[in-house]
XYZ file of C-alpha atoms in Angstrom:
533
model
C 91.893 259.686 186.873
C 88.841 258.006 188.437
C 87.918 259.400 191.835
C 87.751 256.006 193.457
C 91.502 255.364 192.569
C 92.537 257.895 195.099
C 91.681 255.233 197.806
C 94.505 253.180 196.771
C 97.350 255.119 198.349
C 95.952 254.191 201.557
C 96.623 250.494 200.726
C 100.420 251.159 200.849
C 100.063 252.969 204.088
C 98.366 249.890 205.525
C 101.273 247.738 204.270
C 103.954 249.206 206.478
C 103.074 247.663 209.941
C 102.275 244.465 208.411
C 105.617 244.133 206.429
C 107.423 244.889 209.610
C 105.556 242.390 211.624
C 107.547 239.434 212.874
C 105.557 236.371 211.632
C 105.340 233.123 213.505
C 108.065 230.694 211.983
C 105.016 228.150 211.431
C 104.909 228.508 207.696
C 102.207 226.719 206.044
C 101.245 224.872 209.293
C 100.407 228.165 210.857
C 97.880 229.568 208.422
C 96.597 226.454 206.846
C 95.954 224.773 210.212
C 94.197 227.746 211.605
C 91.850 228.294 208.584
C 91.389 224.584 207.627
C 91.327 222.991 210.992
C 87.853 221.632 211.646
C 85.463 218.995 213.109
C 87.582 216.087 211.725
C 90.277 217.117 214.410
C 87.869 216.203 217.171
C 87.528 212.882 218.744
C 83.676 212.786 218.707
C 83.247 211.404 215.018
C 86.210 212.758 212.874
C 83.952 214.138 210.327
C 84.454 217.201 208.062
C 81.593 219.815 208.403
C 82.737 222.038 205.559
C 79.052 222.591 204.423
C 78.125 224.923 207.177
C 76.628 227.499 204.628
C 73.762 224.892 204.422
C 70.887 226.791 205.842
C 71.456 230.158 204.344
C 74.984 231.200 204.790
C 77.985 230.436 206.805
C 81.446 231.255 205.570
C 82.929 229.849 208.549
C 81.932 226.556 209.930
C 85.472 225.550 209.714
C 86.355 228.615 211.839
C 85.536 228.357 215.409
C 85.622 224.425 215.743
C 88.013 224.165 218.426
C 86.849 224.297 222.067
C 87.333 227.823 223.275
C 90.491 228.284 225.127
C 91.669 224.759 224.564
C 93.561 225.083 221.462
C 96.964 226.540 220.061
C 95.461 229.654 218.668
C 96.998 229.235 215.234
C 96.571 232.232 212.884
C 94.323 234.141 215.362
C 96.842 233.885 218.042
C 99.265 236.085 215.843
C 96.816 238.438 214.266
C 96.754 242.021 215.785
C 93.398 243.433 216.741
C 93.866 246.235 214.314
C 93.881 243.734 211.267
C 90.105 244.029 211.518
C 90.264 247.680 210.293
C 89.264 246.740 206.631
C 86.224 244.923 207.971
C 85.257 247.951 210.076
C 85.976 250.017 206.948
C 83.618 248.164 204.809
C 80.842 248.137 207.353
C 81.298 251.932 207.616
C 81.117 252.291 203.747
C 77.971 250.454 203.638
C 76.649 252.649 206.451
C 77.913 256.077 205.292
C 78.395 256.182 201.467
C 74.603 255.850 200.794
C 74.041 258.800 203.041
C 77.071 260.950 201.874
C 77.534 260.113 198.465
C 74.480 257.930 197.128
C 75.173 258.401 193.433
C 78.907 257.500 193.789
C 77.906 254.557 195.972
C 75.377 253.222 193.622
C 77.780 253.012 190.683
C 81.015 252.083 192.573
C 79.865 249.787 195.579
C 81.662 246.968 193.740
C 84.911 248.820 193.624
C 84.751 249.976 197.156
C 84.109 246.395 198.289
C 87.089 245.341 196.231
C 89.173 248.041 197.743
C 88.539 246.836 201.268
C 89.151 243.137 200.270
C 92.554 244.277 198.834
C 93.351 246.387 201.814
C 93.353 243.162 203.803
C 94.580 240.664 201.321
C 97.766 242.374 199.984
C 99.314 242.986 203.408
C 98.116 239.495 204.420
C 100.082 238.076 201.475
C 103.162 240.088 202.515
C 103.122 239.193 206.161
C 102.265 235.502 206.107
C 103.696 234.314 202.580
C 101.981 233.545 199.228
C 101.250 229.844 199.885
C 99.534 230.219 203.274
C 97.643 233.445 202.400
C 96.554 231.963 199.066
C 95.391 228.835 201.123
C 93.186 231.135 203.431
C 91.796 233.221 200.634
C 90.992 230.245 198.462
C 89.191 228.643 201.267
C 87.041 231.733 202.006
C 85.821 231.991 198.330
C 85.751 228.496 197.048
C 84.553 226.629 200.101
C 82.501 229.352 201.712
C 81.495 232.259 199.455
C 80.691 230.310 196.449
C 78.119 227.998 198.191
C 76.777 231.103 200.057
C 76.026 233.029 196.627
C 74.872 229.935 194.804
C 72.224 229.267 197.538
C 71.142 232.807 197.911
C 71.088 233.287 194.091
C 68.873 230.201 193.531
C 66.479 231.266 196.156
C 66.337 234.913 194.665
C 65.694 233.584 191.126
C 63.298 230.758 191.925
C 61.149 232.768 194.414
C 61.117 235.674 191.983
C 59.234 233.274 189.492
C 56.216 233.140 191.926
C 53.935 235.845 191.464
C 50.674 236.532 193.831
C 48.005 238.104 191.815
C 44.420 239.297 192.565
C 42.748 241.804 194.927
C 45.021 241.801 197.959
C 44.850 245.011 199.903
C 47.898 245.877 202.160
C 45.752 246.532 205.427
C 47.329 246.227 208.803
C 45.389 242.847 209.333
C 46.782 241.495 205.989
C 50.277 242.646 206.553
C 50.365 241.121 210.031
C 48.825 237.819 208.681
C 51.733 237.721 205.983
C 54.321 238.473 208.714
C 52.830 235.643 210.866
C 52.820 233.241 207.899
C 56.396 234.095 207.008
C 57.443 233.839 210.604
C 56.206 230.185 210.784
C 57.606 229.184 207.442
C 60.931 230.469 208.297
C 61.521 227.492 210.600
C 60.637 224.851 207.921
C 62.079 226.343 204.663
C 64.749 228.544 206.206
C 64.871 232.114 206.750
C 66.451 232.995 203.381
C 63.730 230.630 201.585
C 60.711 232.308 203.415
C 62.149 235.812 202.904
C 62.698 235.414 199.258
C 59.266 233.783 198.755
C 57.128 236.505 200.613
C 59.052 239.914 200.314
C 57.628 240.547 196.824
C 53.953 239.670 197.728
C 54.024 242.136 200.794
C 55.509 244.885 198.725
C 53.179 244.351 195.815
C 50.149 244.359 198.404
C 51.452 247.616 199.747
C 52.125 249.178 196.505
C 49.561 251.889 197.234
C 50.891 252.794 200.617
C 53.119 255.930 201.219
C 54.912 254.509 204.315
C 56.265 250.961 203.693
C 59.675 251.206 205.484
C 58.233 249.901 208.787
C 56.883 246.871 206.999
C 60.056 245.888 205.554
C 61.979 246.465 208.944
C 59.473 244.160 210.799
C 59.661 241.737 207.951
C 63.574 241.471 208.565
C 63.110 241.104 212.280
C 60.521 238.481 211.967
C 60.634 236.486 208.767
C 64.498 236.966 208.131
C 65.412 236.156 211.527
C 63.476 235.199 214.647
C 61.118 233.068 212.704
C 63.910 230.654 212.014
C 64.410 229.536 215.595
C 62.587 226.201 215.849
C 64.443 223.875 213.680
C 68.041 223.319 212.289
C 66.608 224.035 208.923
C 65.480 227.508 210.070
C 69.056 229.188 210.571
C 72.685 228.170 209.681
C 73.859 228.352 213.486
C 70.950 225.684 214.506
C 71.957 223.430 211.476
C 75.651 223.454 212.580
C 74.492 222.610 216.176
C 72.494 219.609 214.681
C 75.585 218.598 212.721
C 77.570 218.516 216.123
C 75.178 216.341 217.964
C 72.323 218.619 218.891
C 69.002 216.848 218.590
C 66.941 217.932 215.712
C 63.874 218.808 217.768
C 65.956 220.139 220.585
C 65.646 223.559 219.177
C 61.880 223.528 219.979
C 63.194 224.673 223.338
C 63.329 228.226 221.723
C 59.546 228.037 221.201
C 58.673 230.034 224.443
C 61.170 232.811 223.730
C 60.279 232.868 220.004
C 56.478 233.049 220.695
C 56.914 235.732 223.270
C 59.097 237.929 220.863
C 57.163 237.326 217.758
C 53.683 237.874 219.447
C 54.900 241.162 220.920
C 56.505 242.297 217.611
C 53.387 241.219 215.496
C 51.162 243.251 217.983
C 53.484 246.311 217.833
C 53.462 245.886 214.169
C 49.668 246.026 213.826
C 49.531 248.997 215.863
C 52.244 250.923 214.071
C 50.935 250.024 210.810
C 47.313 251.074 211.627
C 48.677 254.309 212.890
C 50.669 254.796 209.684
C 47.920 253.971 207.687
C 45.447 256.546 209.308
C 48.287 259.074 209.164
C 48.595 258.589 205.252
C 44.896 259.575 205.055
C 44.560 257.727 201.739
C 41.405 257.897 199.724
C 39.173 254.690 200.055
C 40.498 251.800 198.058
C 37.866 250.288 195.781
C 37.431 246.732 196.881
C 38.787 244.429 194.273
C 37.029 241.470 192.835
C 39.930 239.792 191.153
C 40.422 236.193 192.712
C 43.673 235.549 194.431
C 45.826 233.354 192.444
C 49.551 232.213 192.078
C 51.400 232.136 188.784
C 54.567 230.133 188.378
C 53.466 227.713 191.355
C 55.774 224.970 189.911
C 58.597 227.053 191.312
C 57.451 225.799 194.814
C 58.690 222.397 193.848
C 62.085 223.904 192.746
C 62.171 225.709 196.144
C 61.590 222.601 197.843
C 64.510 221.001 195.905
C 66.828 223.782 197.120
C 65.866 223.132 200.672
C 66.164 219.294 200.283
C 69.682 219.893 198.693
C 70.796 221.807 201.746
C 69.674 219.328 204.253
C 70.962 216.141 202.401
C 74.303 217.876 201.943
C 74.629 218.211 205.702
C 73.125 214.721 206.501
C 75.300 212.815 203.991
C 78.547 214.707 204.216
C 80.177 212.016 206.524
C 79.082 209.203 204.151
C 81.991 207.046 202.862
C 81.062 208.253 199.450
C 82.059 211.703 200.271
C 84.221 211.353 203.407
C 87.776 209.783 203.589
C 87.757 208.185 206.864
C 91.533 207.104 206.747
C 92.677 210.696 205.768
C 90.272 212.490 207.917
C 88.842 214.857 205.432
C 86.262 215.158 202.706
C 86.619 213.634 199.257
C 86.751 216.041 196.504
C 88.994 218.223 194.220
C 92.249 219.117 195.926
C 93.030 222.827 195.130
C 96.022 222.961 197.405
C 98.079 220.042 198.865
C 100.145 219.732 201.944
C 99.739 218.494 205.541
C 96.127 220.265 205.512
C 95.008 220.209 201.789
C 92.355 222.548 200.566
C 89.645 220.376 199.143
C 86.384 221.374 197.326
C 84.286 218.517 198.654
C 82.191 216.581 196.109
C 79.033 216.762 198.379
C 79.366 220.642 198.067
C 79.932 220.405 194.362
C 76.950 218.152 193.792
C 74.648 220.350 196.019
C 75.610 223.562 194.340
C 75.381 222.013 190.857
C 71.928 220.782 191.741
C 70.930 224.223 192.793
C 72.271 225.897 189.806
C 70.237 223.377 187.572
C 67.079 224.269 189.532
C 67.855 227.951 189.082
C 68.220 227.474 185.285
C 64.975 225.413 185.160
C 63.107 228.261 186.823
C 64.598 230.770 184.417
C 63.638 228.456 181.471
C 60.111 227.494 182.608
C 58.787 230.750 184.020
C 57.021 233.013 181.751
C 58.687 236.546 181.435
C 55.273 238.102 182.172
C 55.433 236.456 185.585
C 58.702 237.840 186.411
C 57.731 241.277 185.148
C 54.746 241.211 187.591
C 57.114 240.758 190.329
C 59.348 243.689 188.949
C 62.217 241.175 188.865
C 65.588 242.728 188.385
C 69.160 241.170 188.800
C 70.591 244.302 190.838
C 69.710 242.968 194.312
C 71.712 239.819 193.887
C 74.358 241.622 192.114
C 74.787 244.017 194.986
C 74.833 241.431 197.583
C 77.271 239.310 195.623
C 79.751 242.280 195.294
C 79.398 243.601 198.874
C 79.670 240.171 200.526
C 82.745 239.236 198.410
C 84.321 242.000 200.376
C 82.888 241.127 203.675
C 83.822 237.468 203.326
C 87.474 238.625 202.735
C 87.735 241.185 205.383
C 85.996 239.154 207.981
C 88.956 236.572 208.275
C 90.882 238.252 210.898
C 87.996 238.868 213.115
C 86.815 235.345 212.987
C 90.305 233.953 213.434
C 91.156 236.285 216.311
C 87.858 235.235 217.872
C 88.521 231.543 217.308
C 91.772 231.860 219.214
C 90.012 232.251 222.412
C 91.923 233.360 225.272
C 95.104 233.408 223.231
C 93.770 235.840 220.709
C 93.523 239.738 220.767
C 89.856 239.420 221.607
C 90.419 237.473 224.550
C 88.639 239.991 226.730
C 85.308 239.060 224.848
C 85.709 235.504 225.390
C 86.507 235.922 229.008
C 83.106 237.796 229.359
C 80.935 234.617 229.216
C 80.188 232.965 232.418
C 76.619 232.682 232.650
C 73.421 231.861 230.323
C 72.824 235.599 230.057
C 76.472 236.577 229.239
C 76.589 233.880 226.524
C 73.093 235.284 224.927
C 74.556 238.701 224.824
C 78.093 238.194 223.752
C 77.011 235.555 220.961
C 74.207 237.750 220.012
C 76.207 241.187 219.698
C 79.041 239.403 217.584
C 76.391 237.645 215.522
C 75.047 241.006 214.634
C 78.232 241.924 212.898
C 80.042 238.630 212.262
C 78.623 235.527 210.562
C 76.434 234.026 213.165
C 77.432 230.451 212.290
C 80.951 230.685 213.376
C 80.174 232.785 216.102
C 77.731 230.127 217.217
C 80.275 227.430 217.090
C 82.828 229.536 218.820
C 80.844 229.781 222.055
C 79.150 226.393 221.321
C 82.616 224.995 221.890
C 83.613 227.556 224.775
C 80.615 226.172 226.687
C 81.656 222.698 226.026
C 85.315 223.505 227.163
C 84.123 225.089 230.336
C 81.298 223.175 231.304
C 82.325 219.632 230.335
C 86.222 219.858 230.562
C 87.978 216.719 229.337
C 85.122 215.188 227.509
C 84.790 214.606 223.923
C 82.107 216.272 222.143
C 80.022 213.371 221.859
C 80.099 213.078 225.766
C 79.693 216.760 226.207
C 76.813 217.767 223.822
C 74.238 215.485 225.619
C 75.081 217.342 228.832
C 74.821 220.585 227.102
C 71.364 219.679 225.824
C 70.219 218.638 229.426
C 72.193 219.550 232.507
C 73.407 222.845 231.013
C 70.665 223.394 228.488
C 70.286 226.949 229.517
C 73.729 227.827 228.076
C 72.977 226.024 224.824
C 69.502 227.881 224.903
C 71.345 231.159 225.384
C 73.887 230.623 222.512
C 71.011 229.403 220.182
C 68.765 232.512 220.977
C 71.784 234.986 220.758
C 72.843 233.783 217.300
C 69.433 233.624 215.732
C 67.725 236.547 217.288
C 70.204 239.242 217.228
C 70.789 238.479 213.563
C 68.178 241.001 213.124
C 70.224 243.807 214.714
C 71.812 244.896 211.476
C 71.607 244.445 207.813
C 74.458 242.168 207.830
C 73.425 239.921 210.851
C 71.948 237.292 208.606
C 72.116 236.444 204.919
C 68.500 237.612 203.871
C 68.602 240.775 205.673
C 70.467 242.731 202.919
C 68.811 240.977 200.153
C 65.454 241.982 201.689
C 66.661 245.602 201.834
C 67.996 245.576 198.210
C 64.729 244.034 196.954
C 62.772 246.758 198.697
C 64.788 249.654 197.458
C 64.807 248.232 194.046
C 60.771 248.446 194.243
C 61.101 252.013 195.588
C 61.040 251.714 199.217
C 63.172 254.133 201.017
C 65.061 252.051 203.520
C 66.963 253.231 206.593
C 70.753 253.486 206.395
C 72.906 251.139 208.201
C 72.852 253.039 211.322
C 69.255 254.130 210.767
C 68.231 250.424 210.640
C 70.219 249.827 213.928
C 68.178 252.811 215.448
C 64.978 250.779 214.526
C 66.509 247.469 216.038
C 67.926 249.235 219.125
C 64.611 250.909 219.913
C 62.425 247.649 219.343
C 64.470 244.596 219.793
C 66.959 245.466 222.544
C 64.273 245.800 224.949
C 62.590 242.715 223.982
C 66.098 240.945 224.198
C 66.385 242.267 227.701
C 63.081 240.861 228.491
C 64.158 237.460 226.886
C 67.326 237.459 228.944
C 65.429 238.133 232.119
C 62.391 235.581 231.476
C 64.055 232.723 229.708
C 67.568 232.564 230.835
């Protein structure tokens, strides 16, 4: 018998308290309403915002749409706090297995991810019924996970077809310059796009270095997270804010905090990298004479095509071609009917199909020699796809409980927010472990409900951008900045880690990375909270 099969008796132990649980007699209306309820129920525009994965990831823009504390709770109000155990379990597996059983993890991480997903899904089906639970599970995978992995996969493949060649030495000055360029680019092509574009060049230029871990860690800090602060294109939470009425260039208000944090991180990196290089005591490198050049440059056009598809899907999702005003939901393929049908929107299908075509074009047109120069390998995207398949499933109860606001088992967290600083820290800490997009929306709506009571979203958001701008600033900063605290805080983090490991870089464990972020980022975030909020 395979060793990993010994895990499954735990599944049946977990079933006992769920099966004995008294379920709300709401039937389909309970789970389906809670999972599917989204922006079309708001009085501000009646539009469906089911494309929240738009800027990099978001398996939850339809989670957390209701103004905090002003809704009926739905599924989240009936879920117990211990229902998040599978989510905690998969996080601990990601953190501990590579340390305690590296060989086992490398060959069986997909099975472990599936185990935690099943540990939640099977009891969920028993407790809430086949129809209702299937609705929730299909929603998380078809509407959320599929666009997430299509976007990541397309950026991974297309960026993998761009090879930087020539004499480029990984000196502290060069490395700092690449991080600076990546930080700037992240706000305009997204943190995922910028990360996939630059992680291979910076690894290649430092191939001769002994110590590269710190380079990748700071890359995740700056390029994969903090750099995406200035526009809605940069990071999914800001894109969702834009879709809910926040002006496109309002996010430029994050420029002082973003610049302050980035300059300190770049200076700290330069000092650390210089010290590391001196410590390595490498023999002098011969000055290369090969001119710098880029192979596969046409992939830049394909990359821009992906970014355009993301933006247009968000802008046109409420167009009459794609939105049924009478029925108050998106037009598309109906997967499950009922009062709250589960629909795969046409706008999502077109966007994802276009990105798949761009990916196939990159695979067809890029020379194999170019990909070989990048040491292109499918393992990183495979690892991300398998692990996040489990994360997306197990995160359902955490998001639903949080969405229930004061009626859920995490009411003690929702009740903590009463000032800009508290919004920053609560939004940020939760964004470090949960999807930062639904976390942003949850506290965005909590702020609307508490600061502009009785107003529609169309009336409240302008006030949130002006009179209460510090609150919106705090929520935005927390969701974007603190995605850098863990490997799962933002979509590109884990991908960058996986690519680096595939290229031979010894990366910190889950908790090891948190030690880096805790020592470097948390003091900076404390300064941000004091100076800007």
